[in-house]
Structures are given as C-alpha cells and as structure tokens.
C-alpha cells in the first residue's frame, strides 16, 4: 500500500513520548501530503500538537470503555487504510484492529503480534532512541526522516502566557523555568531541596524563576518556591498545555528532570538542561537544538525503576553547582 488515502495514528499517552513521535508525524505528513491523517490520543496532547498540522483531525481518546467503543466504531465507518500504533500496549493494537484498518503497524510484543499486519521486531531497550523507534513504524508507508522544526505555539497559549509572565516576571525580566517533579516517580526526581538551592542561585543571577508542574504537583512546586525565597514563584497547575508551551518557549533556560516538561522545552528550542536518574538518556534524551543532558550513572544505571533501594545515587551525584553552571552556560 503505497498511497493510502486515510491514515490513523494512535499516539502515545505521555507528553514526552508524544513529542518523541514528532519526527514520525512530520515524516508521515511529508510522505503523504494529500492523505487524510487522524491522530488518536489524550485531548491535551492533541491540543498541543494540532498547531503543527501534521494531522488533519485529532480524536481524543476517552477514559470510559463505552466511549472508546463508540470512537472505534466511528473510525471504522471513516475507514482508515493504514494505522500506526505507537503505544506498546495490547489494547492499542486491539483498538487498531477494531477500526478495520487493512494495514496495522506496531511493535510486536505483549502477545499482540497477531493483531498487527506488520509487527516490527524491537531492538533491546535503549539501543535506538525512542523517536527512531517510532519513526521506523512509518517505513512500510515510505516515511523517511525530514528536518524537525521547533514546536509552534498557539495564539491562545501565547495570550495566557503573556498574563502569567506579566505577573511572574514583569518588565520583560528574563526568567528560568524548572520542573522538579516527574510523573514516573522518585527515581527520576532530583531532590526538591536541590531544586530550591538551584532556584536561589539562578534568582541571585538576576532572573526570575518559575516552578512549573501539573495541578497534582502544586504542593512540591510551592514548597520549592517557598524554600528558594524571593524571585521564585510556582505556577504549577495554572496553565493548560498550550499555555505552558508558550510560557516555556520564552524562558531563558529550562532545567528539568527526565520528564514531559524537558521534552516540551527542548521541542520549543528553549535551552534545556535535563537531569537523569534511573532512566537512559541514550533512549529518551529530549529532542531539540539546545539540549544538555546531565547524568552521573553509577554501575546500576539505567535500572528504569521508579523507586530506589540504595539511596538514589544516580540523582544525588548531581550537585547544585554543576547544574547551575550548565544552566548559566546554556541560558540565552
Ligand atoms: S538502582 Fe542505581 S540507577 Fe537505579 S535509581 Fe538506584 S541509584 Fe539510580
């Protein structure tokens, strides 16, 4: 099938993973400029990515089983000829089969190969960057790598960011953003007190510092800001994803754990310092023109654990001074 008229893409569910799917989305649009491409994924991720126009319509992936069945049926009526399945789960392959797509491409594991027409063999974890793994799913459709633009922001996102910046960094003051949490767990989180010490140091350089996170991360972000003192504010939970993107896109520098915000900052072209713990930077380093990875891997790294029984040595090996130096060197 060289020229499918309708292509379905099941996006990953996490922000960082979805941003690592951008090379595939851009390559797919380039290879099939007149195909109708629909992307299925969490609504906030669709709202962030739709501005790039790599897909024609976004279909939010509902939480309720009944709504998922209805979506599958609606897509079956639409009639995709090809479906690219990026999540590695059994259910995402079953969903693709349910849409009736004649060609279904995904990695063949979790006993799901029989639901895919093109089950791909996965290399060992970390051998290939995750963005390359996703890109390879487009090969049966003739997708090749294309230059990756910086992620665009939306007018509504920029307007919301204007209001936040006016409050948190008035008078055109340069600001840094930091993200002290990671949804994955403590083994990806540099200690909060070190983020606070870093925020104090960046603030002493004359920059405002905005501590970013989701609504569920408010408490940690507020604690970091309080501990850091004047010039440091938490904006956790105050933005939707397009507004957060517009805010982060204006920052002088972003310093983050291996988290969605690191991937967002990097995709926007913001100088980004990423702190790695239990995971592999070879596999998931953020994609962008100005990214620096800081990782001091002990022999047990990467273990990919969410928690650690031996004291988070990979994270505590990163000192505030070293991270501060990287931020100053990277800042614009
Ligand atoms: S086992 Fe090693 S790599 Fe894993 S979280 Fe602990 S210190 Fe870090």
mmCIF file of C-alpha atoms and ligand atoms in Angstrom:
data_model
loop_
_atom_site.group_PDB
_atom_site.id
_atom_site.type_symbol
_atom_site.label_atom_id
_atom_site.label_comp_id
_atom_site.label_asym_id
_atom_site.label_seq_id
_atom_site.Cartn_x
_atom_site.Cartn_y
_atom_site.Cartn_z
ATOM 1 C CA UNK A 1 0.000 0.000 0.000
ATOM 2 C CA UNK A 2 1.980 2.982 -1.213
ATOM 3 C CA UNK A 3 -0.663 5.741 -1.230
ATOM 4 C CA UNK A 4 -3.291 5.240 1.476
ATOM 5 C CA UNK A 5 -5.969 7.943 1.422
ATOM 6 C CA UNK A 6 -6.772 7.673 5.137
ATOM 7 C CA UNK A 7 -4.161 7.035 7.837
ATOM 8 C CA UNK A 8 -4.765 6.638 11.550
ATOM 9 C CA UNK A 9 -2.041 7.284 14.128
ATOM 10 C CA UNK A 10 -2.504 6.097 17.701
ATOM 11 C CA UNK A 11 -0.276 8.498 19.638
ATOM 12 C CA UNK A 12 1.496 7.667 22.904
ATOM 13 C CA UNK A 13 -0.274 8.708 26.093
ATOM 14 C CA UNK A 14 2.584 10.606 27.747
ATOM 15 C CA UNK A 15 3.737 14.112 26.861
ATOM 16 C CA UNK A 16 7.409 13.208 26.430
ATOM 17 C CA UNK A 17 6.626 10.171 24.307
ATOM 18 C CA UNK A 18 4.181 12.136 22.151
ATOM 19 C CA UNK A 19 6.855 14.756 21.491
ATOM 20 C CA UNK A 20 9.265 11.994 20.518
ATOM 21 C CA UNK A 21 6.665 10.942 17.951
ATOM 22 C CA UNK A 22 7.029 14.287 16.123
ATOM 23 C CA UNK A 23 9.700 13.023 13.700
ATOM 24 C CA UNK A 24 7.272 10.305 12.611
ATOM 25 C CA UNK A 25 4.359 12.739 12.321
ATOM 26 C CA UNK A 26 6.376 15.183 10.214
ATOM 27 C CA UNK A 27 7.803 12.387 8.075
ATOM 28 C CA UNK A 28 4.330 10.939 7.560
ATOM 29 C CA UNK A 29 2.878 14.282 6.502
ATOM 30 C CA UNK A 30 5.794 14.801 4.118
ATOM 31 C CA UNK A 31 5.428 11.333 2.579
ATOM 32 C CA UNK A 32 1.637 11.592 2.264
ATOM 33 C CA UNK A 33 0.753 15.263 1.767
ATOM 34 C CA UNK A 34 -2.763 14.579 0.498
ATOM 35 C CA UNK A 35 -3.773 11.724 2.771
ATOM 36 C CA UNK A 36 -6.293 12.409 5.498
ATOM 37 C CA UNK A 37 -4.432 11.720 8.723
ATOM 38 C CA UNK A 38 -6.257 11.376 12.022
ATOM 39 C CA UNK A 39 -4.446 11.174 15.343
ATOM 40 C CA UNK A 40 -5.911 9.482 18.403
ATOM 41 C CA UNK A 41 -4.545 10.353 21.829
ATOM 42 C CA UNK A 42 -5.161 12.251 25.057
ATOM 43 C CA UNK A 43 -7.006 15.540 24.352
ATOM 44 C CA UNK A 44 -4.324 17.809 25.916
ATOM 45 C CA UNK A 45 -1.640 16.286 23.688
ATOM 46 C CA UNK A 46 -3.787 16.768 20.594
ATOM 47 C CA UNK A 47 -4.349 20.412 21.597
ATOM 48 C CA UNK A 48 -0.588 20.873 21.838
ATOM 49 C CA UNK A 49 0.317 19.156 18.565
ATOM 50 C CA UNK A 50 -2.524 20.157 16.238
ATOM 51 C CA UNK A 51 -0.893 23.544 15.530
ATOM 52 C CA UNK A 52 1.786 21.720 13.529
ATOM 53 C CA UNK A 53 -0.834 20.413 11.066
ATOM 54 C CA UNK A 54 0.886 17.057 10.775
ATOM 55 C CA UNK A 55 -2.580 15.547 11.165
ATOM 56 C CA UNK A 56 -5.921 16.745 9.842
ATOM 57 C CA UNK A 57 -8.040 15.864 12.853
ATOM 58 C CA UNK A 58 -7.418 14.854 16.426
ATOM 59 C CA UNK A 59 -9.652 12.260 18.053
ATOM 60 C CA UNK A 60 -9.457 12.446 21.858
ATOM 61 C CA UNK A 61 -9.003 9.047 23.472
ATOM 62 C CA UNK A 62 -11.820 8.760 26.020
ATOM 63 C CA UNK A 63 -11.479 7.369 29.530
ATOM 64 C CA UNK A 64 -14.692 5.346 29.524
ATOM 65 C CA UNK A 65 -14.813 1.923 27.857
ATOM 66 C CA UNK A 66 -18.187 2.655 26.253
ATOM 67 C CA UNK A 67 -16.905 5.879 24.693
ATOM 68 C CA UNK A 68 -13.826 4.034 23.423
ATOM 69 C CA UNK A 69 -16.017 1.505 21.684
ATOM 70 C CA UNK A 70 -18.045 4.318 20.115
ATOM 71 C CA UNK A 71 -14.862 6.016 18.878
ATOM 72 C CA UNK A 72 -13.581 2.752 17.421
ATOM 73 C CA UNK A 73 -16.883 2.278 15.599
ATOM 74 C CA UNK A 74 -16.859 5.849 14.280
ATOM 75 C CA UNK A 75 -13.332 5.403 12.952
ATOM 76 C CA UNK A 76 -14.335 2.104 11.388
ATOM 77 C CA UNK A 77 -17.027 3.970 9.476
ATOM 78 C CA UNK A 78 -14.413 6.528 8.375
ATOM 79 C CA UNK A 79 -12.349 3.614 7.031
ATOM 80 C CA UNK A 80 -8.621 4.051 7.665
ATOM 81 C CA UNK A 81 -6.487 2.113 5.213
ATOM 82 C CA UNK A 82 -3.426 2.155 7.490
ATOM 83 C CA UNK A 83 -2.960 2.503 11.243
ATOM 84 C CA UNK A 84 0.314 3.230 13.015
ATOM 85 C CA UNK A 85 0.226 2.042 16.618
ATOM 86 C CA UNK A 86 2.817 3.811 18.740
ATOM 87 C CA UNK A 87 1.915 2.661 22.279
ATOM 88 C CA UNK A 88 3.325 -0.749 23.130
ATOM 89 C CA UNK A 89 0.165 -1.973 24.843
ATOM 90 C CA UNK A 90 -2.068 -4.866 23.911
ATOM 91 C CA UNK A 91 -5.150 -2.618 23.986
ATOM 92 C CA UNK A 92 -3.775 -0.142 21.430
ATOM 93 C CA UNK A 93 -3.205 -2.953 18.904
ATOM 94 C CA UNK A 94 -6.724 -4.243 19.590
ATOM 95 C CA UNK A 95 -8.068 -0.730 19.012
ATOM 96 C CA UNK A 96 -6.285 -0.505 15.640
ATOM 97 C CA UNK A 97 -7.738 -3.846 14.587
ATOM 98 C CA UNK A 98 -11.178 -2.671 15.705
ATOM 99 C CA UNK A 99 -11.020 0.296 13.315
ATOM 100 C CA UNK A 100 -10.796 -2.130 10.395
ATOM 101 C CA UNK A 101 -7.524 -0.681 9.064
ATOM 102 C CA UNK A 102 -6.145 -3.115 6.488
ATOM 103 C CA UNK A 103 -2.538 -2.263 7.366
ATOM 104 C CA UNK A 104 -1.658 -2.131 11.078
ATOM 105 C CA UNK A 105 1.921 -1.357 12.024
ATOM 106 C CA UNK A 106 3.343 -1.548 15.537
ATOM 107 C CA UNK A 107 5.920 -3.318 17.642
ATOM 108 C CA UNK A 108 5.074 -6.956 18.073
ATOM 109 C CA UNK A 109 5.235 -7.819 21.719
ATOM 110 C CA UNK A 110 2.922 -8.267 24.703
ATOM 111 C CA UNK A 111 1.448 -11.147 22.690
ATOM 112 C CA UNK A 112 -0.186 -8.684 20.350
ATOM 113 C CA UNK A 113 1.553 -9.528 17.051
ATOM 114 C CA UNK A 114 -1.471 -11.416 15.722
ATOM 115 C CA UNK A 115 -3.462 -8.153 15.742
ATOM 116 C CA UNK A 116 -0.904 -6.327 13.605
ATOM 117 C CA UNK A 117 -0.349 -6.913 9.902
ATOM 118 C CA UNK A 118 3.189 -5.512 10.193
ATOM 119 C CA UNK A 119 4.522 -6.468 13.633
ATOM 120 C CA UNK A 120 8.005 -4.972 13.911
ATOM 121 C CA UNK A 121 10.775 -6.506 15.953
ATOM 122 C CA UNK A 122 12.008 -4.229 18.690
ATOM 123 C CA UNK A 123 15.688 -3.871 19.439
ATOM 124 C CA UNK A 124 16.938 -4.045 23.024
ATOM 125 C CA UNK A 125 15.822 -1.173 25.202
ATOM 126 C CA UNK A 126 17.999 1.879 24.643
ATOM 127 C CA UNK A 127 19.745 0.607 21.501
ATOM 128 C CA UNK A 128 17.750 3.042 19.393
ATOM 129 C CA UNK A 129 16.407 6.411 20.542
ATOM 130 C CA UNK A 130 12.661 6.170 21.109
ATOM 131 C CA UNK A 131 11.998 8.755 18.379
ATOM 132 C CA UNK A 132 13.839 6.480 15.920
ATOM 133 C CA UNK A 133 11.783 3.527 17.087
ATOM 134 C CA UNK A 134 8.597 5.473 16.355
ATOM 135 C CA UNK A 135 9.962 6.716 13.030
ATOM 136 C CA UNK A 136 10.708 3.142 11.964
ATOM 137 C CA UNK A 137 6.982 2.368 12.234
ATOM 138 C CA UNK A 138 6.461 4.631 9.215
ATOM 139 C CA UNK A 139 8.841 2.658 6.985
ATOM 140 C CA UNK A 140 6.116 0.415 5.485
ATOM 141 C CA UNK A 141 4.440 3.661 4.364
ATOM 142 C CA UNK A 142 7.639 5.060 2.853
ATOM 143 C CA UNK A 143 8.302 7.516 5.693
ATOM 144 C CA UNK A 144 11.848 8.846 5.865
ATOM 145 C CA UNK A 145 13.376 11.367 8.285
ATOM 146 C CA UNK A 146 12.740 15.043 7.497
ATOM 147 C CA UNK A 147 14.093 18.139 9.260
ATOM 148 C CA UNK A 148 12.274 18.679 12.544
ATOM 149 C CA UNK A 149 11.037 22.252 13.075
ATOM 150 C CA UNK A 150 10.770 23.749 16.539
ATOM 151 C CA UNK A 151 7.329 23.234 18.009
ATOM 152 C CA UNK A 152 4.944 26.108 17.267
ATOM 153 C CA UNK A 153 2.720 27.670 19.921
ATOM 154 C CA UNK A 154 -0.918 28.723 19.629
ATOM 155 C CA UNK A 155 -2.335 32.289 19.822
ATOM 156 C CA UNK A 156 -4.459 31.306 22.836
ATOM 157 C CA UNK A 157 -1.434 29.752 24.534
ATOM 158 C CA UNK A 158 0.625 32.883 23.922
ATOM 159 C CA UNK A 159 -2.115 35.129 25.322
ATOM 160 C CA UNK A 160 -2.355 33.054 28.510
ATOM 161 C CA UNK A 161 1.431 33.022 28.848
ATOM 162 C CA UNK A 162 1.523 36.840 28.452
ATOM 163 C CA UNK A 163 -0.654 37.214 31.535
ATOM 164 C CA UNK A 164 1.472 34.819 33.567
ATOM 165 C CA UNK A 165 4.745 36.424 32.529
ATOM 166 C CA UNK A 166 3.377 39.903 33.328
ATOM 167 C CA UNK A 167 2.728 38.701 36.853
ATOM 168 C CA UNK A 168 5.724 36.438 37.496
ATOM 169 C CA UNK A 169 8.470 38.205 35.546
ATOM 170 C CA UNK A 170 7.234 41.791 34.999
ATOM 171 C CA UNK A 171 9.016 44.423 32.936
ATOM 172 C CA UNK A 172 10.492 41.982 30.429
ATOM 173 C CA UNK A 173 12.701 40.367 33.085
ATOM 174 C CA UNK A 174 14.415 37.202 31.865
ATOM 175 C CA UNK A 175 13.209 34.076 33.570
ATOM 176 C CA UNK A 176 14.161 30.447 34.004
ATOM 177 C CA UNK A 177 11.689 27.597 34.356
ATOM 178 C CA UNK A 178 12.188 24.462 36.360
ATOM 179 C CA UNK A 179 10.186 21.275 36.758
ATOM 180 C CA UNK A 180 11.041 19.463 39.989
ATOM 181 C CA UNK A 181 8.636 16.548 39.526
ATOM 182 C CA UNK A 182 8.308 13.603 37.173
ATOM 183 C CA UNK A 183 5.164 11.543 36.794
ATOM 184 C CA UNK A 184 7.332 8.428 36.622
ATOM 185 C CA UNK A 185 8.382 8.573 40.275
ATOM 186 C CA UNK A 186 11.186 9.473 42.696
ATOM 187 C CA UNK A 187 13.904 7.686 40.727
ATOM 188 C CA UNK A 188 13.555 10.395 38.099
ATOM 189 C CA UNK A 189 13.396 13.291 40.533
ATOM 190 C CA UNK A 190 16.417 15.282 41.597
ATOM 191 C CA UNK A 191 15.879 16.178 45.269
ATOM 192 C CA UNK A 192 13.447 19.078 45.759
ATOM 193 C CA UNK A 193 15.816 20.853 48.156
ATOM 194 C CA UNK A 194 18.464 20.906 45.426
ATOM 195 C CA UNK A 195 15.976 22.432 43.006
ATOM 196 C CA UNK A 196 15.286 25.076 45.656
ATOM 197 C CA UNK A 197 19.015 25.791 46.083
ATOM 198 C CA UNK A 198 19.397 25.989 42.302
ATOM 199 C CA UNK A 199 16.427 28.359 42.062
ATOM 200 C CA UNK A 200 18.035 30.580 44.700
ATOM 201 C CA UNK A 201 21.280 30.652 42.716
ATOM 202 C CA UNK A 202 19.539 31.435 39.396
ATOM 203 C CA UNK A 203 17.495 34.136 41.093
ATOM 204 C CA UNK A 204 20.675 35.660 42.553
ATOM 205 C CA UNK A 205 21.928 35.974 38.952
ATOM 206 C CA UNK A 206 19.011 38.352 38.312
ATOM 207 C CA UNK A 207 16.500 36.031 36.643
ATOM 208 C CA UNK A 208 13.000 35.311 37.828
ATOM 209 C CA UNK A 209 12.412 31.592 38.327
ATOM 210 C CA UNK A 210 9.070 29.923 37.592
ATOM 211 C CA UNK A 211 8.495 26.496 39.058
ATOM 212 C CA UNK A 212 6.256 24.508 36.705
ATOM 213 C CA UNK A 213 4.146 21.403 37.104
ATOM 214 C CA UNK A 214 0.680 19.974 36.858
ATOM 215 C CA UNK A 215 -2.164 20.637 39.287
ATOM 216 C CA UNK A 216 -1.219 17.418 41.088
ATOM 217 C CA UNK A 217 2.332 18.709 41.539
ATOM 218 C CA UNK A 218 1.340 22.010 43.139
ATOM 219 C CA UNK A 219 2.468 21.059 46.618
ATOM 220 C CA UNK A 220 6.050 20.165 45.619
ATOM 221 C CA UNK A 221 6.352 23.179 43.317
ATOM 222 C CA UNK A 222 5.070 25.554 46.011
ATOM 223 C CA UNK A 223 7.467 24.020 48.558
ATOM 224 C CA UNK A 224 10.423 24.501 46.188
ATOM 225 C CA UNK A 225 9.414 28.131 45.568
ATOM 226 C CA UNK A 226 8.921 28.837 49.288
ATOM 227 C CA UNK A 227 12.240 27.274 50.175
ATOM 228 C CA UNK A 228 14.019 29.226 47.430
ATOM 229 C CA UNK A 229 12.672 32.597 48.549
ATOM 230 C CA UNK A 230 12.018 35.901 46.737
ATOM 231 C CA UNK A 231 12.076 35.924 42.940
ATOM 232 C CA UNK A 232 10.923 32.306 42.704
ATOM 233 C CA UNK A 233 7.239 31.515 42.098
ATOM 234 C CA UNK A 234 5.255 28.379 41.492
ATOM 235 C CA UNK A 235 2.892 28.432 38.506
ATOM 236 C CA UNK A 236 2.039 24.730 38.806
ATOM 237 C CA UNK A 237 -1.476 23.900 37.694
ATOM 238 C CA UNK A 238 -2.122 27.403 36.318
ATOM 239 C CA UNK A 239 -1.786 26.563 32.628
ATOM 240 C CA UNK A 240 -3.128 24.176 30.080
ATOM 241 C CA UNK A 241 -0.556 22.564 27.828
ATOM 242 C CA UNK A 242 -0.620 25.171 25.000
ATOM 243 C CA UNK A 243 -0.163 27.979 27.572
ATOM 244 C CA UNK A 244 2.626 26.083 29.300
ATOM 245 C CA UNK A 245 4.319 25.624 25.927
ATOM 246 C CA UNK A 246 4.105 29.345 25.181
ATOM 247 C CA UNK A 247 5.494 30.132 28.630
ATOM 248 C CA UNK A 248 8.370 27.658 28.454
ATOM 249 C CA UNK A 249 9.157 28.749 24.890
ATOM 250 C CA UNK A 250 10.045 32.202 26.226
ATOM 251 C CA UNK A 251 12.274 31.056 29.068
ATOM 252 C CA UNK A 252 15.981 31.842 29.064
ATOM 253 C CA UNK A 253 16.640 28.295 30.199
ATOM 254 C CA UNK A 254 14.676 25.271 31.424
ATOM 255 C CA UNK A 255 16.008 22.809 33.962
ATOM 256 C CA UNK A 256 14.024 19.641 34.383
ATOM 257 C CA UNK A 257 14.090 16.027 35.414
ATOM 258 C CA UNK A 258 13.677 13.468 32.651
ATOM 259 C CA UNK A 259 10.044 14.473 32.317
ATOM 260 C CA UNK A 260 7.462 15.752 29.865
ATOM 261 C CA UNK A 261 8.458 19.335 30.514
ATOM 262 C CA UNK A 262 12.056 18.642 29.463
ATOM 263 C CA UNK A 263 10.752 17.289 26.153
ATOM 264 C CA UNK A 264 8.441 20.260 25.753
ATOM 265 C CA UNK A 265 11.168 22.831 26.413
ATOM 266 C CA UNK A 266 13.563 21.075 24.059
ATOM 267 C CA UNK A 267 10.965 20.834 21.274
ATOM 268 C CA UNK A 268 10.325 24.570 21.577
ATOM 269 C CA UNK A 269 14.024 25.337 21.105
ATOM 270 C CA UNK A 270 14.440 26.613 24.671
ATOM 271 C CA UNK A 271 17.905 25.877 26.113
ATOM 272 C CA UNK A 272 17.209 22.798 28.220
ATOM 273 C CA UNK A 273 19.232 21.134 30.953
ATOM 274 C CA UNK A 274 17.897 17.657 31.731
ATOM 275 C CA UNK A 275 18.804 15.723 34.856
ATOM 276 C CA UNK A 276 18.788 11.957 34.533
ATOM 277 C CA UNK A 277 18.294 9.376 37.263
ATOM 278 C CA UNK A 278 17.252 5.781 36.734
ATOM 279 C CA UNK A 279 16.451 6.069 33.042
ATOM 280 C CA UNK A 280 18.531 6.083 29.868
ATOM 281 C CA UNK A 281 19.400 9.319 28.102
ATOM 282 C CA UNK A 282 20.503 7.251 25.101
ATOM 283 C CA UNK A 283 16.916 6.062 24.761
ATOM 284 C CA UNK A 284 14.866 9.109 25.660
ATOM 285 C CA UNK A 285 17.001 12.284 25.623
ATOM 286 C CA UNK A 286 14.792 15.229 24.736
ATOM 287 C CA UNK A 287 14.873 16.265 21.067
ATOM 288 C CA UNK A 288 15.793 19.833 20.337
ATOM 289 C CA UNK A 289 18.505 22.146 19.093
ATOM 290 C CA UNK A 290 19.752 23.169 22.577
ATOM 291 C CA UNK A 291 19.723 20.287 24.996
ATOM 292 C CA UNK A 292 22.293 19.304 27.594
ATOM 293 C CA UNK A 293 21.955 16.038 29.487
ATOM 294 C CA UNK A 294 23.472 15.735 32.949
ATOM 295 C CA UNK A 295 23.836 12.176 34.115
ATOM 296 C CA UNK A 296 26.298 10.592 36.529
ATOM 297 C CA UNK A 297 25.369 6.936 36.096
ATOM 298 C CA UNK A 298 26.514 4.510 38.773
ATOM 299 C CA UNK A 299 27.086 0.870 37.738
ATOM 300 C CA UNK A 300 23.424 0.077 38.436
ATOM 301 C CA UNK A 301 22.244 2.612 35.819
ATOM 302 C CA UNK A 302 19.969 2.580 33.936
ATOM 303 C CA UNK A 303 17.684 0.450 36.095
ATOM 304 C CA UNK A 304 14.411 2.066 34.911
ATOM 305 C CA UNK A 305 12.984 1.707 38.423
ATOM 306 C CA UNK A 306 10.518 4.190 39.841
ATOM 307 C CA UNK A 307 11.980 3.973 43.329
ATOM 308 C CA UNK A 308 15.429 3.035 44.600
ATOM 309 C CA UNK A 309 16.549 0.801 47.436
ATOM 310 C CA UNK A 310 20.115 2.060 47.546
ATOM 311 C CA UNK A 311 19.694 5.783 48.047
ATOM 312 C CA UNK A 312 19.165 7.301 44.571
ATOM 313 C CA UNK A 313 22.904 7.593 43.974
ATOM 314 C CA UNK A 314 22.374 8.450 40.299
ATOM 315 C CA UNK A 315 20.470 11.592 41.333
ATOM 316 C CA UNK A 316 22.407 12.642 44.412
ATOM 317 C CA UNK A 317 25.629 12.514 42.365
ATOM 318 C CA UNK A 318 24.415 15.643 40.554
ATOM 319 C CA UNK A 319 25.496 18.675 42.557
ATOM 320 C CA UNK A 320 23.747 22.052 42.567
ATOM 321 C CA UNK A 321 26.915 23.842 41.424
ATOM 322 C CA UNK A 322 27.295 21.611 38.386
ATOM 323 C CA UNK A 323 23.663 22.062 37.359
ATOM 324 C CA UNK A 324 23.862 25.818 37.956
ATOM 325 C CA UNK A 325 26.948 26.037 35.786
ATOM 326 C CA UNK A 326 25.205 24.180 32.961
ATOM 327 C CA UNK A 327 22.187 26.493 33.236
ATOM 328 C CA UNK A 328 24.372 29.603 33.012
ATOM 329 C CA UNK A 329 26.276 28.234 30.023
ATOM 330 C CA UNK A 330 23.083 27.295 28.218
ATOM 331 C CA UNK A 331 20.897 30.323 29.021
ATOM 332 C CA UNK A 332 20.091 32.752 26.206
HETATM 333 S S1 LIG B 1 19.388 1.474 41.395
HETATM 334 FE FE1 LIG B 1 21.006 2.851 40.670
HETATM 335 S S2 LIG B 1 20.243 3.718 38.743
HETATM 336 FE FE2 LIG B 1 18.520 2.798 39.810
HETATM 337 S S3 LIG B 1 17.591 4.527 40.943
HETATM 338 FE FE3 LIG B 1 19.021 3.484 42.344
HETATM 339 S S4 LIG B 1 20.967 4.559 42.135
HETATM 340 FE FE4 LIG B 1 19.678 5.138 40.386
#
